[in-house]
């Protein structure tokens, strides 16, 4: 794996965690990023699109994983609180 893919993935994951922590969009944002990343990845395989499209799709998926990670953590914290 080339270093730009690795650093792009890590920075996008951190950006997803940051967006979700600050703005609290919820699962729809993660699903949107995951859908866009998968669509871009599939289009890359169908057509001969620019090679940077793989990096962008990888970054979108990483951002979605960051959003999902924060949402799961918020659900875990909410289970043990008294209302």
mmCIF file of N, CA and C in Angstrom:
data_model
loop_
_atom_site.group_PDB
_atom_site.id
_atom_site.type_symbol
_atom_site.label_atom_id
_atom_site.label_comp_id
_atom_site.label_asym_id
_atom_site.label_seq_id
_atom_site.Cartn_x
_atom_site.Cartn_y
_atom_site.Cartn_z
ATOM 1 N N UNK A 1 0.842 -1.163 0.000
ATOM 2 C CA UNK A 1 0.000 0.000 0.000
ATOM 3 C C UNK A 1 0.894 1.235 0.000
ATOM 4 N N UNK A 2 0.603 2.132 -0.874
ATOM 5 C CA UNK A 2 1.406 3.338 -0.954
ATOM 6 C C UNK A 2 1.086 4.257 0.208
ATOM 7 N N UNK A 3 2.028 5.081 0.550
ATOM 8 C CA UNK A 3 1.893 5.922 1.744
ATOM 9 C C UNK A 3 0.751 6.932 1.616
ATOM 10 N N UNK A 4 0.486 7.418 0.412
ATOM 11 C CA UNK A 4 -0.595 8.395 0.277
ATOM 12 C C UNK A 4 -1.952 7.761 0.565
ATOM 13 N N UNK A 5 -2.123 6.487 0.228
ATOM 14 C CA UNK A 5 -3.368 5.800 0.562
ATOM 15 C C UNK A 5 -3.497 5.636 2.073
ATOM 16 N N UNK A 6 -2.404 5.271 2.715
ATOM 17 C CA UNK A 6 -2.424 5.067 4.156
ATOM 18 C C UNK A 6 -2.728 6.375 4.878
ATOM 19 N N UNK A 7 -2.013 7.446 4.546
ATOM 20 C CA UNK A 7 -2.231 8.718 5.218
ATOM 21 C C UNK A 7 -3.595 9.311 4.864
ATOM 22 N N UNK A 8 -4.047 9.117 3.649
ATOM 23 C CA UNK A 8 -5.387 9.563 3.278
ATOM 24 C C UNK A 8 -6.457 8.856 4.080
ATOM 25 N N UNK A 9 -6.269 7.546 4.281
ATOM 26 C CA UNK A 9 -7.224 6.778 5.069
ATOM 27 C C UNK A 9 -7.240 7.262 6.513
ATOM 28 N N UNK A 10 -6.073 7.414 7.116
ATOM 29 C CA UNK A 10 -5.987 7.829 8.515
ATOM 30 C C UNK A 10 -6.558 9.229 8.716
ATOM 31 N N UNK A 11 -6.187 10.177 7.849
ATOM 32 C CA UNK A 11 -6.697 11.542 7.988
ATOM 33 C C UNK A 11 -8.201 11.616 7.766
ATOM 34 N N UNK A 12 -8.721 10.813 6.859
ATOM 35 C CA UNK A 12 -10.162 10.802 6.612
ATOM 36 C C UNK A 12 -10.914 10.180 7.774
ATOM 37 N N UNK A 13 -10.347 9.153 8.379
ATOM 38 C CA UNK A 13 -10.960 8.556 9.556
ATOM 39 C C UNK A 13 -11.034 9.587 10.683
ATOM 40 N N UNK A 14 -9.956 10.314 10.888
ATOM 41 C CA UNK A 14 -9.928 11.349 11.927
ATOM 42 C C UNK A 14 -10.927 12.464 11.596
ATOM 43 N N UNK A 15 -11.038 12.820 10.327
ATOM 44 C CA UNK A 15 -12.001 13.843 9.922
ATOM 45 C C UNK A 15 -13.428 13.367 10.177
ATOM 46 N N UNK A 16 -13.707 12.102 9.908
ATOM 47 C CA UNK A 16 -15.038 11.551 10.186
ATOM 48 C C UNK A 16 -15.360 11.577 11.666
ATOM 49 N N UNK A 17 -14.387 11.234 12.497
ATOM 50 C CA UNK A 17 -14.583 11.299 13.947
ATOM 51 C C UNK A 17 -14.818 12.750 14.369
ATOM 52 N N UNK A 18 -14.063 13.666 13.800
ATOM 53 C CA UNK A 18 -14.221 15.078 14.142
ATOM 54 C C UNK A 18 -15.566 15.635 13.722
ATOM 55 N N UNK A 19 -15.989 15.354 12.495
ATOM 56 C CA UNK A 19 -17.286 15.842 12.022
ATOM 57 C C UNK A 19 -18.420 15.322 12.899
ATOM 58 N N UNK A 20 -18.363 14.041 13.215
ATOM 59 C CA UNK A 20 -19.437 13.448 13.998
ATOM 60 C C UNK A 20 -19.417 13.968 15.437
ATOM 61 N N UNK A 21 -18.243 14.190 15.990
ATOM 62 C CA UNK A 21 -18.154 14.700 17.355
ATOM 63 C C UNK A 21 -18.650 16.138 17.450
ATOM 64 N N UNK A 22 -18.333 16.959 16.458
ATOM 65 C CA UNK A 22 -18.729 18.367 16.503
ATOM 66 C C UNK A 22 -20.176 18.609 16.092
ATOM 67 N N UNK A 23 -20.614 17.973 15.009
ATOM 68 C CA UNK A 23 -21.913 18.307 14.433
ATOM 69 C C UNK A 23 -23.010 17.288 14.722
ATOM 70 N N UNK A 24 -22.661 16.081 15.133
ATOM 71 C CA UNK A 24 -23.619 15.038 15.499
ATOM 72 C C UNK A 24 -24.673 14.798 14.404
ATOM 73 N N UNK A 25 -24.214 14.469 13.211
ATOM 74 C CA UNK A 25 -25.117 14.186 12.098
ATOM 75 C C UNK A 25 -25.798 12.827 12.239
ATOM 76 N N UNK A 26 -25.141 11.879 12.843
ATOM 77 C CA UNK A 26 -25.716 10.557 13.024
ATOM 78 C C UNK A 26 -25.361 9.611 11.891
ATOM 79 N N UNK A 27 -26.064 8.491 11.876
ATOM 80 C CA UNK A 27 -25.797 7.453 10.890
ATOM 81 C C UNK A 27 -26.017 7.878 9.433
ATOM 82 N N UNK A 28 -26.965 8.775 9.135
ATOM 83 C CA UNK A 28 -27.171 9.131 7.717
ATOM 84 C C UNK A 28 -25.921 9.669 7.028
ATOM 85 N N UNK A 29 -25.109 10.431 7.735
ATOM 86 C CA UNK A 29 -23.882 10.939 7.118
ATOM 87 C C UNK A 29 -22.914 9.797 6.811
ATOM 88 N N UNK A 30 -22.792 8.856 7.727
ATOM 89 C CA UNK A 30 -21.930 7.700 7.495
ATOM 90 C C UNK A 30 -22.413 6.849 6.336
ATOM 91 N N UNK A 31 -23.718 6.660 6.266
ATOM 92 C CA UNK A 31 -24.283 5.871 5.162
ATOM 93 C C UNK A 31 -24.076 6.598 3.833
ATOM 94 N N UNK A 32 -24.226 7.915 3.837
ATOM 95 C CA UNK A 32 -24.004 8.693 2.612
ATOM 96 C C UNK A 32 -22.564 8.569 2.139
ATOM 97 N N UNK A 33 -21.602 8.742 3.058
ATOM 98 C CA UNK A 33 -20.195 8.619 2.683
ATOM 99 C C UNK A 33 -19.867 7.209 2.204
ATOM 100 N N UNK A 34 -20.429 6.215 2.873
ATOM 101 C CA UNK A 34 -20.182 4.828 2.477
ATOM 102 C C UNK A 34 -20.763 4.553 1.089
ATOM 103 N N UNK A 35 -21.960 5.054 0.830
ATOM 104 C CA UNK A 35 -22.594 4.877 -0.474
ATOM 105 C C UNK A 35 -21.797 5.570 -1.577
ATOM 106 N N UNK A 36 -21.373 6.818 -1.318
ATOM 107 C CA UNK A 36 -20.600 7.544 -2.325
ATOM 108 C C UNK A 36 -19.250 6.878 -2.596
ATOM 109 N N UNK A 37 -18.598 6.408 -1.545
ATOM 110 C CA UNK A 37 -17.316 5.727 -1.719
ATOM 111 C C UNK A 37 -17.456 4.437 -2.505
ATOM 112 N N UNK A 38 -18.488 3.647 -2.189
ATOM 113 C CA UNK A 38 -18.708 2.390 -2.911
ATOM 114 C C UNK A 38 -19.083 2.654 -4.370
ATOM 115 N N UNK A 39 -19.909 3.667 -4.600
ATOM 116 C CA UNK A 39 -20.300 4.002 -5.969
ATOM 117 C C UNK A 39 -19.091 4.452 -6.788
ATOM 118 N N UNK A 40 -18.264 5.287 -6.200
ATOM 119 C CA UNK A 40 -17.069 5.754 -6.905
ATOM 120 C C UNK A 40 -16.110 4.600 -7.187
ATOM 121 N N UNK A 41 -16.012 3.683 -6.248
ATOM 122 C CA UNK A 41 -15.150 2.519 -6.449
ATOM 123 C C UNK A 41 -15.683 1.618 -7.558
ATOM 124 N N UNK A 42 -16.994 1.438 -7.611
ATOM 125 C CA UNK A 42 -17.583 0.626 -8.676
ATOM 126 C C UNK A 42 -17.463 1.307 -10.036
ATOM 127 N N UNK A 43 -17.646 2.616 -10.067
ATOM 128 C CA UNK A 43 -17.489 3.338 -11.330
ATOM 129 C C UNK A 43 -16.056 3.282 -11.825
ATOM 130 N N UNK A 44 -15.122 3.252 -10.895
ATOM 131 C CA UNK A 44 -13.716 3.148 -11.276
ATOM 132 C C UNK A 44 -13.448 1.822 -11.975
ATOM 133 N N UNK A 45 -14.106 0.763 -11.523
ATOM 134 C CA UNK A 45 -13.912 -0.548 -12.127
ATOM 135 C C UNK A 45 -14.615 -0.664 -13.473
ATOM 136 N N UNK A 46 -15.741 0.010 -13.637
ATOM 137 C CA UNK A 46 -16.495 -0.068 -14.888
ATOM 138 C C UNK A 46 -15.834 0.771 -15.968
ATOM 139 N N UNK A 47 -15.521 2.005 -15.642
ATOM 140 C CA UNK A 47 -14.901 2.909 -16.602
ATOM 141 C C UNK A 47 -13.450 3.118 -16.208
ATOM 142 N N UNK A 48 -12.674 3.534 -17.139
ATOM 143 C CA UNK A 48 -11.284 3.824 -16.814
ATOM 144 C C UNK A 48 -11.191 5.285 -16.387
ATOM 145 N N UNK A 49 -11.545 5.501 -15.126
ATOM 146 C CA UNK A 49 -11.550 6.837 -14.542
ATOM 147 C C UNK A 49 -10.166 7.116 -13.966
ATOM 148 N N UNK A 50 -9.919 8.346 -13.617
ATOM 149 C CA UNK A 50 -8.641 8.773 -13.061
ATOM 150 C C UNK A 50 -8.236 7.889 -11.882
ATOM 151 N N UNK A 51 -6.947 7.672 -11.726
ATOM 152 C CA UNK A 51 -6.440 6.804 -10.664
ATOM 153 C C UNK A 51 -6.656 7.399 -9.280
ATOM 154 N N UNK A 52 -6.878 8.679 -9.194
ATOM 155 C CA UNK A 52 -7.125 9.300 -7.893
ATOM 156 C C UNK A 52 -8.521 8.977 -7.377
ATOM 157 N N UNK A 53 -9.376 8.430 -8.209
ATOM 158 C CA UNK A 53 -10.711 8.080 -7.748
ATOM 159 C C UNK A 53 -10.660 6.975 -6.690
ATOM 160 N N UNK A 54 -9.659 6.098 -6.756
ATOM 161 C CA UNK A 54 -9.515 5.082 -5.719
ATOM 162 C C UNK A 54 -9.187 5.728 -4.381
ATOM 163 N N UNK A 55 -8.328 6.722 -4.408
ATOM 164 C CA UNK A 55 -7.961 7.423 -3.178
ATOM 165 C C UNK A 55 -9.171 8.146 -2.593
ATOM 166 N N UNK A 56 -9.947 8.786 -3.428
ATOM 167 C CA UNK A 56 -11.135 9.503 -2.960
ATOM 168 C C UNK A 56 -12.152 8.523 -2.391
ATOM 169 N N UNK A 57 -12.372 7.392 -3.055
ATOM 170 C CA UNK A 57 -13.327 6.418 -2.544
ATOM 171 C C UNK A 57 -12.838 5.818 -1.228
ATOM 172 N N UNK A 58 -11.546 5.582 -1.112
ATOM 173 C CA UNK A 58 -10.981 5.081 0.136
ATOM 174 C C UNK A 58 -11.156 6.102 1.258
ATOM 175 N N UNK A 59 -10.988 7.366 0.943
ATOM 176 C CA UNK A 59 -11.146 8.415 1.948
ATOM 177 C C UNK A 59 -12.604 8.556 2.384
ATOM 178 N N UNK A 60 -13.539 8.410 1.463
ATOM 179 C CA UNK A 60 -14.955 8.478 1.824
ATOM 180 C C UNK A 60 -15.352 7.319 2.731
ATOM 181 N N UNK A 61 -14.863 6.133 2.426
ATOM 182 C CA UNK A 61 -15.159 4.970 3.259
ATOM 183 C C UNK A 61 -14.535 5.138 4.644
ATOM 184 N N UNK A 62 -13.328 5.668 4.713
ATOM 185 C CA UNK A 62 -12.667 5.884 6.003
ATOM 186 C C UNK A 62 -13.423 6.921 6.827
ATOM 187 N N UNK A 63 -13.910 7.957 6.176
ATOM 188 C CA UNK A 63 -14.691 8.968 6.877
ATOM 189 C C UNK A 63 -15.985 8.366 7.415
ATOM 190 N N UNK A 64 -16.618 7.497 6.642
ATOM 191 C CA UNK A 64 -17.827 6.809 7.097
ATOM 192 C C UNK A 64 -17.521 5.924 8.301
ATOM 193 N N UNK A 65 -16.393 5.241 8.287
ATOM 194 C CA UNK A 65 -16.016 4.410 9.424
ATOM 195 C C UNK A 65 -15.781 5.257 10.672
ATOM 196 N N UNK A 66 -15.208 6.440 10.507
ATOM 197 C CA UNK A 66 -15.028 7.339 11.636
ATOM 198 C C UNK A 66 -16.356 7.799 12.217
ATOM 199 N N UNK A 67 -17.314 8.099 11.358
ATOM 200 C CA UNK A 67 -18.648 8.499 11.810
ATOM 201 C C UNK A 67 -19.310 7.349 12.563
ATOM 202 N N UNK A 68 -19.231 6.148 12.008
ATOM 203 C CA UNK A 68 -19.828 4.986 12.662
ATOM 204 C C UNK A 68 -19.173 4.695 14.009
ATOM 205 N N UNK A 69 -17.874 4.908 14.093
ATOM 206 C CA UNK A 69 -17.150 4.645 15.331
ATOM 207 C C UNK A 69 -17.641 5.562 16.452
ATOM 208 N N UNK A 70 -17.850 6.841 16.149
ATOM 209 C CA UNK A 70 -18.330 7.778 17.164
ATOM 210 C C UNK A 70 -19.770 7.459 17.544
ATOM 211 N N UNK A 71 -20.600 7.096 16.574
ATOM 212 C CA UNK A 71 -21.989 6.762 16.875
ATOM 213 C C UNK A 71 -22.095 5.533 17.770
ATOM 214 N N UNK A 72 -21.280 4.536 17.524
ATOM 215 C CA UNK A 72 -21.297 3.339 18.364
ATOM 216 C C UNK A 72 -20.841 3.680 19.772
ATOM 217 N N UNK A 73 -19.832 4.510 19.891
ATOM 218 C CA UNK A 73 -19.353 4.904 21.215
ATOM 219 C C UNK A 73 -20.413 5.694 21.970
ATOM 220 N N UNK A 74 -21.150 6.561 21.274
ATOM 221 C CA UNK A 74 -22.217 7.328 21.923
ATOM 222 C C UNK A 74 -23.350 6.422 22.379
ATOM 223 N N UNK A 75 -23.639 5.383 21.601
ATOM 224 C CA UNK A 75 -24.672 4.436 22.011
ATOM 225 C C UNK A 75 -24.238 3.661 23.249
ATOM 226 N N UNK A 76 -22.968 3.257 23.313
ATOM 227 C CA UNK A 76 -22.465 2.535 24.466
ATOM 228 C C UNK A 76 -22.516 3.386 25.729
ATOM 229 N N UNK A 77 -22.200 4.658 25.614
ATOM 230 C CA UNK A 77 -22.233 5.530 26.771
ATOM 231 C C UNK A 77 -23.652 5.793 27.237
ATOM 232 N N UNK A 78 -24.598 5.806 26.325
ATOM 233 C CA UNK A 78 -25.984 6.070 26.664
ATOM 234 C C UNK A 78 -26.666 4.903 27.355
ATOM 235 N N UNK A 79 -26.125 3.714 27.249
ATOM 236 C CA UNK A 79 -26.763 2.532 27.832
ATOM 237 C C UNK A 79 -26.680 2.562 29.362
ATOM 238 N N UNK A 80 -25.601 3.055 29.910
ATOM 239 C CA UNK A 80 -25.377 2.987 31.349
ATOM 240 C C UNK A 80 -25.765 4.253 32.105
ATOM 241 N N UNK A 81 -26.366 5.209 31.445
ATOM 242 C CA UNK A 81 -26.759 6.429 32.141
ATOM 243 C C UNK A 81 -28.168 6.288 32.696
ATOM 244 N N UNK A 82 -28.413 6.941 33.794
ATOM 245 C CA UNK A 82 -29.751 6.949 34.399
ATOM 246 C C UNK A 82 -30.527 8.137 33.861
ATOM 247 N N UNK A 83 -31.773 7.905 33.512
ATOM 248 C CA UNK A 83 -32.612 8.994 32.993
ATOM 249 C C UNK A 83 -33.516 9.533 34.069
#
